[in-house]
PDB file of C-alpha atoms in Angstrom:
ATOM      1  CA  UNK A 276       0.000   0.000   0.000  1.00  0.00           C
ATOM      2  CA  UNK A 277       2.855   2.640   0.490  1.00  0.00           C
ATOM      3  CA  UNK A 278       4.071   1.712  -2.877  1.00  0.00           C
ATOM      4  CA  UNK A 279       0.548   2.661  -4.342  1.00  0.00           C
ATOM      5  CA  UNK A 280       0.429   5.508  -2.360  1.00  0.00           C
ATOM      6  CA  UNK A 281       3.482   7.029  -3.227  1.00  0.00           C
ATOM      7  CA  UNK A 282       2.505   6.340  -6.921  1.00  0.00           C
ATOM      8  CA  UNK A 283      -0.478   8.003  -6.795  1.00  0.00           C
ATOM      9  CA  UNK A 284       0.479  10.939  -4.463  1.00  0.00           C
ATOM     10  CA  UNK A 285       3.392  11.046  -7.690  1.00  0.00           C
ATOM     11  CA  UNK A 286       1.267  11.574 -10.411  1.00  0.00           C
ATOM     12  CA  UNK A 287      -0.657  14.308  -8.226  1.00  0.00           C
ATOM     13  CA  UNK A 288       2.386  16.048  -7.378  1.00  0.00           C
ATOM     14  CA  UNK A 289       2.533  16.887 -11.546  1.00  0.00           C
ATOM     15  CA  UNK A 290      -0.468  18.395 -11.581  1.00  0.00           C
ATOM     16  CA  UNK A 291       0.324  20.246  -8.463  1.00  0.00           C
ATOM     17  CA  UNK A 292       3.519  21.790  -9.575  1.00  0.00           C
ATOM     18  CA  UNK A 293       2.922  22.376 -13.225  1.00  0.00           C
ATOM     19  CA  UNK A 294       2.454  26.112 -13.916  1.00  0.00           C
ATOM     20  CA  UNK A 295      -0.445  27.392 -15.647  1.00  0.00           C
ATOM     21  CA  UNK A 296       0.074  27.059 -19.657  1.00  0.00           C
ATOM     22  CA  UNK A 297       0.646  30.558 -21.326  1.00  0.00           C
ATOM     23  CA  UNK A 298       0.512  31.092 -24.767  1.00  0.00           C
ATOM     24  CA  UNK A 299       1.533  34.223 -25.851  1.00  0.00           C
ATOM     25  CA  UNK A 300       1.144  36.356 -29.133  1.00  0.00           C
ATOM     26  CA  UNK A 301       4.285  38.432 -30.264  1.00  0.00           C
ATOM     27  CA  UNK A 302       2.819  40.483 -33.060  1.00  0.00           C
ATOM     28  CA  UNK A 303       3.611  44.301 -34.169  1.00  0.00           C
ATOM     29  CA  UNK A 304       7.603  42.862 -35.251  1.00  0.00           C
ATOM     30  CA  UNK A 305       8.275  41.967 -31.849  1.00  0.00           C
ATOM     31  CA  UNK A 306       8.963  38.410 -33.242  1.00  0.00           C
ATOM     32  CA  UNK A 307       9.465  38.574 -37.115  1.00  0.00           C
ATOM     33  CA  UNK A 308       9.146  41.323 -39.192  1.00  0.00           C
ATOM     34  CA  UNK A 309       6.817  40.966 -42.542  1.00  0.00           C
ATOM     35  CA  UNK A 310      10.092  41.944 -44.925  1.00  0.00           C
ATOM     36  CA  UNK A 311      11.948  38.907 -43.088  1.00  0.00           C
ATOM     37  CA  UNK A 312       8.847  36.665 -43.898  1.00  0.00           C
ATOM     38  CA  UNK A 313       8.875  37.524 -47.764  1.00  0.00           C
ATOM     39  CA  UNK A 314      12.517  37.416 -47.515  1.00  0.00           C
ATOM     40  CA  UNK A 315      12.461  33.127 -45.869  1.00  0.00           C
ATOM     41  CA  UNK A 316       9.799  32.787 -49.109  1.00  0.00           C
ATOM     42  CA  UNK A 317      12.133  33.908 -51.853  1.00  0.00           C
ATOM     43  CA  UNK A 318      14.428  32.070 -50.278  1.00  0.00           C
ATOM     44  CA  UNK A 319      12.478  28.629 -50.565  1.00  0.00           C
ATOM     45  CA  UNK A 320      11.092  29.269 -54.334  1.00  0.00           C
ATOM     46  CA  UNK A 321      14.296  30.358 -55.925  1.00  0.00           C
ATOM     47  CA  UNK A 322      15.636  26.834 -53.791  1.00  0.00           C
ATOM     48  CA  UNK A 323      12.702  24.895 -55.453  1.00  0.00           C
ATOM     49  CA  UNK A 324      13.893  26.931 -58.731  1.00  0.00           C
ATOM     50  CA  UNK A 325      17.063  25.749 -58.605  1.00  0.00           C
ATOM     51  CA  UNK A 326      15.921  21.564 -57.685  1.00  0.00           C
ATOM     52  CA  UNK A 327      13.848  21.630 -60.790  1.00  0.00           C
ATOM     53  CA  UNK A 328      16.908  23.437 -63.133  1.00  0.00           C
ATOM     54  CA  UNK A 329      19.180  20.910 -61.661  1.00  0.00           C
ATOM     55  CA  UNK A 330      16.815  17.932 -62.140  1.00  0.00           C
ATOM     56  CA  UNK A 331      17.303  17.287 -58.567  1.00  0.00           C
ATOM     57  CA  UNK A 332      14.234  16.211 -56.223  1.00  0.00           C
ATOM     58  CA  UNK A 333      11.755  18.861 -55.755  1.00  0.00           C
ATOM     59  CA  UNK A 334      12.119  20.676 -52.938  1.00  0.00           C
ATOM     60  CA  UNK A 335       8.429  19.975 -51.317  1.00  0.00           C
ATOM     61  CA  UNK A 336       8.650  16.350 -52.872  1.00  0.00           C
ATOM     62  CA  UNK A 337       6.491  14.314 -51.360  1.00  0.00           C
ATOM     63  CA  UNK A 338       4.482  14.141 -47.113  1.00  0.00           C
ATOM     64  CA  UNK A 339       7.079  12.438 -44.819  1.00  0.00           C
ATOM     65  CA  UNK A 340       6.361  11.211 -41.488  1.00  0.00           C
ATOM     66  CA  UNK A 341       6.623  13.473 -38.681  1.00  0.00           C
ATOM     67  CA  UNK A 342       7.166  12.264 -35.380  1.00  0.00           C
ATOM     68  CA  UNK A 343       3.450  12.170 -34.719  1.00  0.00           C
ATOM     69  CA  UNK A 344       3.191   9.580 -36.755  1.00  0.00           C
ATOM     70  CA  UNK A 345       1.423  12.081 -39.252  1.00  0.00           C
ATOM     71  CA  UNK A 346       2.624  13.038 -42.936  1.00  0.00           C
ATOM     72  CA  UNK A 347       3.889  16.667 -43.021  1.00  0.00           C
ATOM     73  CA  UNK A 348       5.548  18.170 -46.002  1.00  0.00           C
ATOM     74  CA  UNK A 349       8.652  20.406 -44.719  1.00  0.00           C
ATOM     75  CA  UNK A 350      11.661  22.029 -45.346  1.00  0.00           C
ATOM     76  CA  UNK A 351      14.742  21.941 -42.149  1.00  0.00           C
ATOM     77  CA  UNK A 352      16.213  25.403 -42.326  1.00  0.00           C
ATOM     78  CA  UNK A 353      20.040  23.704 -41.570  1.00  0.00           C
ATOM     79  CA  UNK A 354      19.522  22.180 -45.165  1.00  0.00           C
ATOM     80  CA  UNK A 355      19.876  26.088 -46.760  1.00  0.00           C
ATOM     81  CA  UNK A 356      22.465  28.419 -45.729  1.00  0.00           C
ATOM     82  CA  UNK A 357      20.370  30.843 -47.347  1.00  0.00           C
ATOM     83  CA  UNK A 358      17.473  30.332 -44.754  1.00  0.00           C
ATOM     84  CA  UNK A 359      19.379  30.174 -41.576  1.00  0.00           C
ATOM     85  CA  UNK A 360      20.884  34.157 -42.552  1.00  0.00           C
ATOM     86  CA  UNK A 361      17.039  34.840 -43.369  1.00  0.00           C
ATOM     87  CA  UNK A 362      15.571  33.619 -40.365  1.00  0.00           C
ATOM     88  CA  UNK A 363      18.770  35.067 -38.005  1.00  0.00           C
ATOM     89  CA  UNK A 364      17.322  38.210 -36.834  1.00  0.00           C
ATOM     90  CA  UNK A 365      13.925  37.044 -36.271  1.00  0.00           C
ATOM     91  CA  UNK A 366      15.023  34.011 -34.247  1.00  0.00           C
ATOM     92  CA  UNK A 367      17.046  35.958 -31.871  1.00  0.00           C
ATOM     93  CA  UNK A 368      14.046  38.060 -30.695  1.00  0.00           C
ATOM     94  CA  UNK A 369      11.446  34.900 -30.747  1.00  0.00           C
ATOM     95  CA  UNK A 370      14.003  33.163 -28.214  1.00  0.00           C
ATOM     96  CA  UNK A 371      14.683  36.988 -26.534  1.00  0.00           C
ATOM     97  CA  UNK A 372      11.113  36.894 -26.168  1.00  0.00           C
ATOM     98  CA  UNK A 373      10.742  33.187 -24.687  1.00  0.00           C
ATOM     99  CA  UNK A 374      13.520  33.937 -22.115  1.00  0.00           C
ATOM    100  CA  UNK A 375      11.582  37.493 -21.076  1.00  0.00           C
ATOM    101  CA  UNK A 376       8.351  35.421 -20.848  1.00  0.00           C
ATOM    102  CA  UNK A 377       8.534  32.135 -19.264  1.00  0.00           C
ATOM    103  CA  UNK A 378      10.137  31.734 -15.963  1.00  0.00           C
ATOM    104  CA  UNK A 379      13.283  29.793 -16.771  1.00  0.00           C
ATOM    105  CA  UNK A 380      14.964  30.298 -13.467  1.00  0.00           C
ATOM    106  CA  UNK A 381      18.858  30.522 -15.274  1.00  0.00           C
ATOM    107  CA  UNK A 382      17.864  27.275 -17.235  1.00  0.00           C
ATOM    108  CA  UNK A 383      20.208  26.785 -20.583  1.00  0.00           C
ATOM    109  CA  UNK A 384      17.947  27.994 -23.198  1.00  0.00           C
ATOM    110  CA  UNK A 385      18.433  26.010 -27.069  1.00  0.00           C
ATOM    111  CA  UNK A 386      16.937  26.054 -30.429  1.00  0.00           C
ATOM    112  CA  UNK A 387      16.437  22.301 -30.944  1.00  0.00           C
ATOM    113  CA  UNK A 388      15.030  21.929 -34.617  1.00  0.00           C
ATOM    114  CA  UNK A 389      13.604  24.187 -36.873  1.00  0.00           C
ATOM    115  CA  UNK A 390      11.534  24.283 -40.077  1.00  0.00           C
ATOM    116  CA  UNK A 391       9.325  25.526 -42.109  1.00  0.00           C
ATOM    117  CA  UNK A 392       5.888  24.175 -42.997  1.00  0.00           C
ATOM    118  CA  UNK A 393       3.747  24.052 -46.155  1.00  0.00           C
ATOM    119  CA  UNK A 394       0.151  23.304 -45.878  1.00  0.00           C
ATOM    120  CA  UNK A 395      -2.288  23.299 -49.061  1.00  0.00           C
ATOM    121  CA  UNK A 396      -5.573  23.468 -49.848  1.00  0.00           C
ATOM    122  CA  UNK A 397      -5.251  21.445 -53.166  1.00  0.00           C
ATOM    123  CA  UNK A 398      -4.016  18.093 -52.067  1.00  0.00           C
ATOM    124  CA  UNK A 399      -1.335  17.030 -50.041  1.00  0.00           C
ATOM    125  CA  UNK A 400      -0.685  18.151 -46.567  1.00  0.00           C
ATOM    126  CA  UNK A 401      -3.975  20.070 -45.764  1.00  0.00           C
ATOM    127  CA  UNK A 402      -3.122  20.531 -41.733  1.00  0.00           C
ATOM    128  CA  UNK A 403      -1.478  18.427 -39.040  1.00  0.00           C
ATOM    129  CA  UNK A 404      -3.417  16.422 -36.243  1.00  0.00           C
ATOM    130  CA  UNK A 405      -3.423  17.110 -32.815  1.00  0.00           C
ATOM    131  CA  UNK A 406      -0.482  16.164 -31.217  1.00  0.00           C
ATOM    132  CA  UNK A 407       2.022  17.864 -28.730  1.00  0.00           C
ATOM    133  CA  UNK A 408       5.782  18.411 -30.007  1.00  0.00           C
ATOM    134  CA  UNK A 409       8.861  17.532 -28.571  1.00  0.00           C
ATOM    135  CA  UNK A 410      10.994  19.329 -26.042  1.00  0.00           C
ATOM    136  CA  UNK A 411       9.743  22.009 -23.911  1.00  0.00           C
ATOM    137  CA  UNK A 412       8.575  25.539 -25.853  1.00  0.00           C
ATOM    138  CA  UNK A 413       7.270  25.980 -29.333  1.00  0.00           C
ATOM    139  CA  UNK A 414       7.147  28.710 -31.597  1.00  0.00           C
ATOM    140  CA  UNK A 415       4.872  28.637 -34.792  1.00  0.00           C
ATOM    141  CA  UNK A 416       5.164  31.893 -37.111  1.00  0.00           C
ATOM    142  CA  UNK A 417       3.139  32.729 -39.836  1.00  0.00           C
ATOM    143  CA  UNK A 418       5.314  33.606 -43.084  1.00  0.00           C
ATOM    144  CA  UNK A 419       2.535  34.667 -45.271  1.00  0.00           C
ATOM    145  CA  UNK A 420      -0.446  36.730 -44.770  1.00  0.00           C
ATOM    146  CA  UNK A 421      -3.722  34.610 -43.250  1.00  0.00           C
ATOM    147  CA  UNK A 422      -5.694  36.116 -46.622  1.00  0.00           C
ATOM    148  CA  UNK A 423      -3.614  34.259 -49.131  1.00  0.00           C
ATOM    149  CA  UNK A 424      -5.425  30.623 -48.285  1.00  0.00           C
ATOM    150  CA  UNK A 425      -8.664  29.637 -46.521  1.00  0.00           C
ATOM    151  CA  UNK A 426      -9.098  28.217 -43.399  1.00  0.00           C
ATOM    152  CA  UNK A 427      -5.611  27.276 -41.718  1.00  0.00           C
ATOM    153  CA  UNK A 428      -4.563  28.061 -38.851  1.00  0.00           C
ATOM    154  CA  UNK A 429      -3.171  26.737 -34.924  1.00  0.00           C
ATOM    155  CA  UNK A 430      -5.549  25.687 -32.628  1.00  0.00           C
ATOM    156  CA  UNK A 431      -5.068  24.979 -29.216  1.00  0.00           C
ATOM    157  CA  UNK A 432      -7.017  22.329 -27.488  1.00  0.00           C
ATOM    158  CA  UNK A 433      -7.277  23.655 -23.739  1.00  0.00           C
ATOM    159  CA  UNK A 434      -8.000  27.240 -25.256  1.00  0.00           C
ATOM    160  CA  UNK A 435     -10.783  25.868 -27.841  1.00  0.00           C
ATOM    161  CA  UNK A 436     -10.181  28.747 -30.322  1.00  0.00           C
ATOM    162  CA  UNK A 437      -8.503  28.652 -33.769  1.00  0.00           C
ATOM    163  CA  UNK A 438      -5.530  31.548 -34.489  1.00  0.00           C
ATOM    164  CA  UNK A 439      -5.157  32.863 -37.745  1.00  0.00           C
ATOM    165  CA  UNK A 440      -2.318  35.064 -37.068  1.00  0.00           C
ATOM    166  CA  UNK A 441      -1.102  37.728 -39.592  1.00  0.00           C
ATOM    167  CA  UNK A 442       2.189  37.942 -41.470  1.00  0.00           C
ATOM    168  CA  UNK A 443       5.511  38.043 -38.699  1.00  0.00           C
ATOM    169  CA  UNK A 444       2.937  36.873 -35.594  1.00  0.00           C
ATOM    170  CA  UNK A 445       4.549  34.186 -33.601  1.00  0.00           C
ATOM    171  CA  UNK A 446       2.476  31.869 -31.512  1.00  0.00           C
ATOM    172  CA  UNK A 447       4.857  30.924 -28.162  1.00  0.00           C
ATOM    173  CA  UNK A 448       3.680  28.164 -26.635  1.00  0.00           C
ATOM    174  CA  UNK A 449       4.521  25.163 -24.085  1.00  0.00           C
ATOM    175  CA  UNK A 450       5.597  21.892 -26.356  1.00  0.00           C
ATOM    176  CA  UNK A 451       2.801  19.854 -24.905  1.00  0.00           C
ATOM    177  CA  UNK A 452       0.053  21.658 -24.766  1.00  0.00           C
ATOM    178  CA  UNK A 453      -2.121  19.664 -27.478  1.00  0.00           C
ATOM    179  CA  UNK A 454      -2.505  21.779 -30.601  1.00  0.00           C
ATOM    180  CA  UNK A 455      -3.239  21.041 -33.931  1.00  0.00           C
ATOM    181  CA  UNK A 456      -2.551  22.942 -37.982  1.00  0.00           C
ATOM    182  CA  UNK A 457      -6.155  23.540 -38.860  1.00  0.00           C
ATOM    183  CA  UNK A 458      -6.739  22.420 -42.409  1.00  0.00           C
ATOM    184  CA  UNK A 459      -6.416  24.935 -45.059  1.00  0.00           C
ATOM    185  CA  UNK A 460      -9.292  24.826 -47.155  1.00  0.00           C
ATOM    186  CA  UNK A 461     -10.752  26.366 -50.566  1.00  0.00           C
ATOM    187  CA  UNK A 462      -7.385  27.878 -51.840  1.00  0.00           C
ATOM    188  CA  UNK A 463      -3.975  28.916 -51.501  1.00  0.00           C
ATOM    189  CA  UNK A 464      -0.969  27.659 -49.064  1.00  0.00           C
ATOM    190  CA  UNK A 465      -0.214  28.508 -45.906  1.00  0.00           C
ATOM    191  CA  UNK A 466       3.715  28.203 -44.627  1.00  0.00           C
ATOM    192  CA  UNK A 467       4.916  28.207 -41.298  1.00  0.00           C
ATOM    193  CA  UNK A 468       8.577  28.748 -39.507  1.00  0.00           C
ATOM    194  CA  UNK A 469       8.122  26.215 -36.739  1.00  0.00           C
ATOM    195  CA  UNK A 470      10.724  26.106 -33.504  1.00  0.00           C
ATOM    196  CA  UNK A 471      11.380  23.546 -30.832  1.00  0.00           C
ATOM    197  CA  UNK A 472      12.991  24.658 -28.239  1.00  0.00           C
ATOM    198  CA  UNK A 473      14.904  22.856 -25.404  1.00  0.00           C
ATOM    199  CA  UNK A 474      15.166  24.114 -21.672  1.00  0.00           C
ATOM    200  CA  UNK A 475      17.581  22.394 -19.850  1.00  0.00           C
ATOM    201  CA  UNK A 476      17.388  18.937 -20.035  1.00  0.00           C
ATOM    202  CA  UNK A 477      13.522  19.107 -20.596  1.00  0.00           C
ATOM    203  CA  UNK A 478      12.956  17.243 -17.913  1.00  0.00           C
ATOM    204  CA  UNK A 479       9.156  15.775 -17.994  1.00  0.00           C
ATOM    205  CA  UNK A 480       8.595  15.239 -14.330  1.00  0.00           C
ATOM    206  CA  UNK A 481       8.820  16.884 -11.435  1.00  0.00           C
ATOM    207  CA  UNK A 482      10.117  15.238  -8.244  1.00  0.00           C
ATOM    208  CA  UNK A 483       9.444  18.377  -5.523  1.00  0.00           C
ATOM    209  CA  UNK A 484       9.515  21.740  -5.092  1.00  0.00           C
ATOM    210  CA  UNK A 485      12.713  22.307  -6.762  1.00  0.00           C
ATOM    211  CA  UNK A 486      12.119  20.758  -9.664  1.00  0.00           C
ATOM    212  CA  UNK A 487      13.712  22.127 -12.928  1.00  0.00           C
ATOM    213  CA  UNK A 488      11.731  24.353 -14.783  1.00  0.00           C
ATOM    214  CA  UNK A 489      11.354  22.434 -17.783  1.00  0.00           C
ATOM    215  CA  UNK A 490       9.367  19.732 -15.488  1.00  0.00           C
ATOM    216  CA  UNK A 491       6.526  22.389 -14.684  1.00  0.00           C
ATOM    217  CA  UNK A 492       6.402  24.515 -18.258  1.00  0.00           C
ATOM    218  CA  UNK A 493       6.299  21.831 -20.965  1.00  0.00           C
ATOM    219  CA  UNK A 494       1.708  22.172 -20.418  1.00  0.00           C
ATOM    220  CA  UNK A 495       1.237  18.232 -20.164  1.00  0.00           C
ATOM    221  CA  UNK A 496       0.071  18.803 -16.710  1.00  0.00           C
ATOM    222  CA  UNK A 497      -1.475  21.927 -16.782  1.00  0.00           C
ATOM    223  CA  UNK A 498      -4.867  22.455 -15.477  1.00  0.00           C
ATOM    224  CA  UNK A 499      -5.199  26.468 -16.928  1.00  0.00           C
ATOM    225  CA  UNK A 500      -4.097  27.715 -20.210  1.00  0.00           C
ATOM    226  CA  UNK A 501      -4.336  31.578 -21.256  1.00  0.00           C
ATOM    227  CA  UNK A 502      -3.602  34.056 -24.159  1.00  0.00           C
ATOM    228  CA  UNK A 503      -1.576  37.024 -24.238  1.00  0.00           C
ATOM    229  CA  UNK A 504      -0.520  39.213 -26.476  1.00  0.00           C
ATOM    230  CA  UNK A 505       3.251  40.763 -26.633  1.00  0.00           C
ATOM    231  CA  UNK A 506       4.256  43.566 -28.927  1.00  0.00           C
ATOM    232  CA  UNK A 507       6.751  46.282 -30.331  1.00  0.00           C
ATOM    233  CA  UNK A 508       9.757  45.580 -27.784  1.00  0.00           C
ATOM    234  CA  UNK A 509       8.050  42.565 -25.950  1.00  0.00           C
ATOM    235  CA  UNK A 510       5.824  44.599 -23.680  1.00  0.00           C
ATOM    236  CA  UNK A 511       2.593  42.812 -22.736  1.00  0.00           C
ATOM    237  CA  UNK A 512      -0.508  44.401 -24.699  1.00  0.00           C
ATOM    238  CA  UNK A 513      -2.206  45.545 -21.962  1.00  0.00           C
ATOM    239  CA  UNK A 514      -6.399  45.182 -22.075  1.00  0.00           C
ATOM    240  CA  UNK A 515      -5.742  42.525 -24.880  1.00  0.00           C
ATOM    241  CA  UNK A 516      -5.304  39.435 -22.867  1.00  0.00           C
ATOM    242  CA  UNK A 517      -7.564  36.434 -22.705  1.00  0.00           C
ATOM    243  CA  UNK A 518      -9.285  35.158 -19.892  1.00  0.00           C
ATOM    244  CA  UNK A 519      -7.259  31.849 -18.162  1.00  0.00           C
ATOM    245  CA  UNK A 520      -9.376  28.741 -18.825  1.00  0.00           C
ATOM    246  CA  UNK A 521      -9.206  25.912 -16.671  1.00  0.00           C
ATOM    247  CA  UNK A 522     -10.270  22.290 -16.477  1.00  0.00           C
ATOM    248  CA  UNK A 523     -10.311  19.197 -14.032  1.00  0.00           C
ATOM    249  CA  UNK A 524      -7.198  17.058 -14.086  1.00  0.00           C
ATOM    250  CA  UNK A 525      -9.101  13.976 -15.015  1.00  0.00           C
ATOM    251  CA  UNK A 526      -9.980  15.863 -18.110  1.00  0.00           C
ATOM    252  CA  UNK A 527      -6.329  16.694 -19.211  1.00  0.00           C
ATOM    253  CA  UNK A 528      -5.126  13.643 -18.481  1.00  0.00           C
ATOM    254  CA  UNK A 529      -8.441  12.146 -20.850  1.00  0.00           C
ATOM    255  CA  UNK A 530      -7.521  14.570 -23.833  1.00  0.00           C
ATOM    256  CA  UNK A 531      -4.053  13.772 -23.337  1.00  0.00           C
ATOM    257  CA  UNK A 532      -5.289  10.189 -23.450  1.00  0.00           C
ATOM    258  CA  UNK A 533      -7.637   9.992 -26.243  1.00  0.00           C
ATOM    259  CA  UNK A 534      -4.534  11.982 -28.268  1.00  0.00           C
ATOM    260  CA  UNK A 535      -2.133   9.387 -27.816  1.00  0.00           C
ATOM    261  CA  UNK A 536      -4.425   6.510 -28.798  1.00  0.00           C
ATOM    262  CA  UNK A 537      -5.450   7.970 -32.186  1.00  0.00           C
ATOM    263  CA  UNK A 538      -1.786   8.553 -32.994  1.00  0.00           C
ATOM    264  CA  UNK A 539      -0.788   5.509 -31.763  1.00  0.00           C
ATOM    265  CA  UNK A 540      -3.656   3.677 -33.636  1.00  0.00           C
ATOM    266  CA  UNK A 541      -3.064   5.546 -36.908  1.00  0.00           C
ATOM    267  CA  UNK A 542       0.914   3.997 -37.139  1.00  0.00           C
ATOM    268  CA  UNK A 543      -0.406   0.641 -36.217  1.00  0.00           C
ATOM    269  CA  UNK A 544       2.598  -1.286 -36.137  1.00  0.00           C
ATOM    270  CA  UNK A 545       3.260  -4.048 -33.255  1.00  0.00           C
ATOM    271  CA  UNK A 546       5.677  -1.444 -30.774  1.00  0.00           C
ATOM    272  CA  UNK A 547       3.197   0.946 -31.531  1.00  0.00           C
ATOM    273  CA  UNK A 548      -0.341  -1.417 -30.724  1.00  0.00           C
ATOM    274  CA  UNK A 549       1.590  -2.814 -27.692  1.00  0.00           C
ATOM    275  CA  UNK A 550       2.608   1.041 -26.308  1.00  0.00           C
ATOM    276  CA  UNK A 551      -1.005   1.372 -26.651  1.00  0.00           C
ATOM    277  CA  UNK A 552      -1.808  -1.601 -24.225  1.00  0.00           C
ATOM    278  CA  UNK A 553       0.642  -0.667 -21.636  1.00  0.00           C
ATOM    279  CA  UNK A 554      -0.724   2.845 -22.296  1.00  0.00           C
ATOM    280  CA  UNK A 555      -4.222   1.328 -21.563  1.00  0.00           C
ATOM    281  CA  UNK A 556      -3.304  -0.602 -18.381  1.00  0.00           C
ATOM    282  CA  UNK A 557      -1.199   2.578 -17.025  1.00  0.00           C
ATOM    283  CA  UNK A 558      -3.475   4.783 -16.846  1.00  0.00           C
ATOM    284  CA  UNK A 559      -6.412   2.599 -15.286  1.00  0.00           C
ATOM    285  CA  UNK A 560      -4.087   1.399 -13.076  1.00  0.00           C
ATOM    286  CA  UNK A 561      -3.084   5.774 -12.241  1.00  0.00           C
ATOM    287  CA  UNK A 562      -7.373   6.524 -12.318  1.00  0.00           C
ATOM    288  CA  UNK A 563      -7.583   3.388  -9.605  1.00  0.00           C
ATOM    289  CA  UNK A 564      -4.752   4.925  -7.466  1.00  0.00           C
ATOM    290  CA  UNK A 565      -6.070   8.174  -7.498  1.00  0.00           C
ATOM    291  CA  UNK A 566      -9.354   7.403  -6.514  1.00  0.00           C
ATOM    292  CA  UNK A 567      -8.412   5.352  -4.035  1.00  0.00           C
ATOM    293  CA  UNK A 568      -5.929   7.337  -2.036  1.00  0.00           C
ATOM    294  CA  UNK A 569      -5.950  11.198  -3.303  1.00  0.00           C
ATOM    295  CA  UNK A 570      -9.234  11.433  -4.400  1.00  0.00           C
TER     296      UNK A 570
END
């Protein structure tokens, strides 16, 4: 019975210690300017220019699996020394910005991948399933303006509202807080610069108070989620900020849930089917526990 006990009084501890989930918006340049924007596009058709002149693969070839398990057609911004001096500026105010906004408490502060992603309305890679990303923070900017396609999109599943943001707007975000690329729909394409950014050694959970920071900002245990806009010079927009929205913990840990098994059933293959079991009998084991002795 300890053992149980200490399991269950575990699992509460995350949702305990995790801090509230804040998404902020850095518009008015405060992220990416709208020049820089056009500037990462000309940079990506004169590359797809240059594939087809070469006879080399296209550029946008073909949807490869992400690590959601869900096709995505991208472009990784190490792959063009072009796009790494276009995205430069903008990159080191987006992570100025995440180090002014989240408390990192001296944590080592990295930009783990980054890329740009296309989504179109004519076939292809419409949107992207939701699904949390890896490492701690995510930034999503939008590199074209929101009336060149239809529909589109980031939508965030504890905020239940879709973001259409215009041209330079970055969406900051914890890594796991679910969130899906709304479909683009009718016309046009919609491309994204999309960051993952590590925080220490983005440590999942927390053991006590003193916890590193990456254990209690990464949103997989947070209860509240909220919306704020930043802008020229990363001041908060003040009178623009959502209301905080919260929910039950047996309802995050249920979205979380029902997330993982679609994902997990899409893939199908046998590591995946039998993650899904354990996943299963983990967490009715964890809703037994917590009834029992928290509850």
């Amino acid at each position: 019975r300890p053992l149980q006990l200490n399991a269950a009084g575990f699992v509460w501890l995350q949702f305990a210690l995790h801090l509230p989930a804040r998404v902020f918006i850095a518009a008015d340049g405060s992220a990416f300017l709208a020049s820089e924007c056009d500037a990462i596009l000309r940079v990506l058709e004169d590359a797809a220019g240059e594939r087809v002149l070469s006879g080399g693969p296209p550029l946008w070839d073909s949807a490869e699996e992400s690590q959601h398990y869900l096709p995505t057609k991208e472009v990784r911004v190490a792959e063009l020394p072009a796009l790494v001096a276009a995205t430069r500026p903008g990159i080191d105010r987006t992570l100025g910005l995440l180090r002014r906004l989240y408390p990192l408490e001296g944590a080592r502060l990295r930009l783990a991948d980054l890329y740009v992603a296309r989504y179109d309305a004519d076939g292809g890679v419409s949107g992207l399933q939701l699904h949390v990303d890896a490492y701690t923070l995510s930034f999503s900017v939008a590199l074209n303006a929101a009336d060149e396609y239809g529909g589109g999109g980031l939508e965030f599943d504890a905020l239940g509202q879709v973001r259409r943001e215009p041209q330079g707007n970055a969406l900051l975000f914890p890594s796991k807080l679910l969130h899906r690329g709304v479909p683009v729909a009718r016309h046009g394409t919609r491309f994204a610069l999309i960051g993952l950014v590590s925080v220490g050694e983005d440590e999942l959970w927390a053991a006590g108070a003193g916890a590193p920071p990456a254990s209690r900002l990464h949103g997989m245990f947070a209860r509240c989620a909220s919306l704020e806009e930043v802008g020229a010079g990363g001041e908060r927009a003040a009178g623009r900020n959502a209301t905080e929205l919260c929910s039950g913990w047996a309802d995050t840990v249920a979205r979380h849930a029902r997330n993982r098994f679609a994902l997990l059933w899409r893939a199908g293959s046998s590591e995946d089917l039998l993650e899904l079991a354990v996943l299963n009998a983990g967490l009715l084991v964890g809703a037994v526990l917590l009834r029992q002795f928290v509850l």
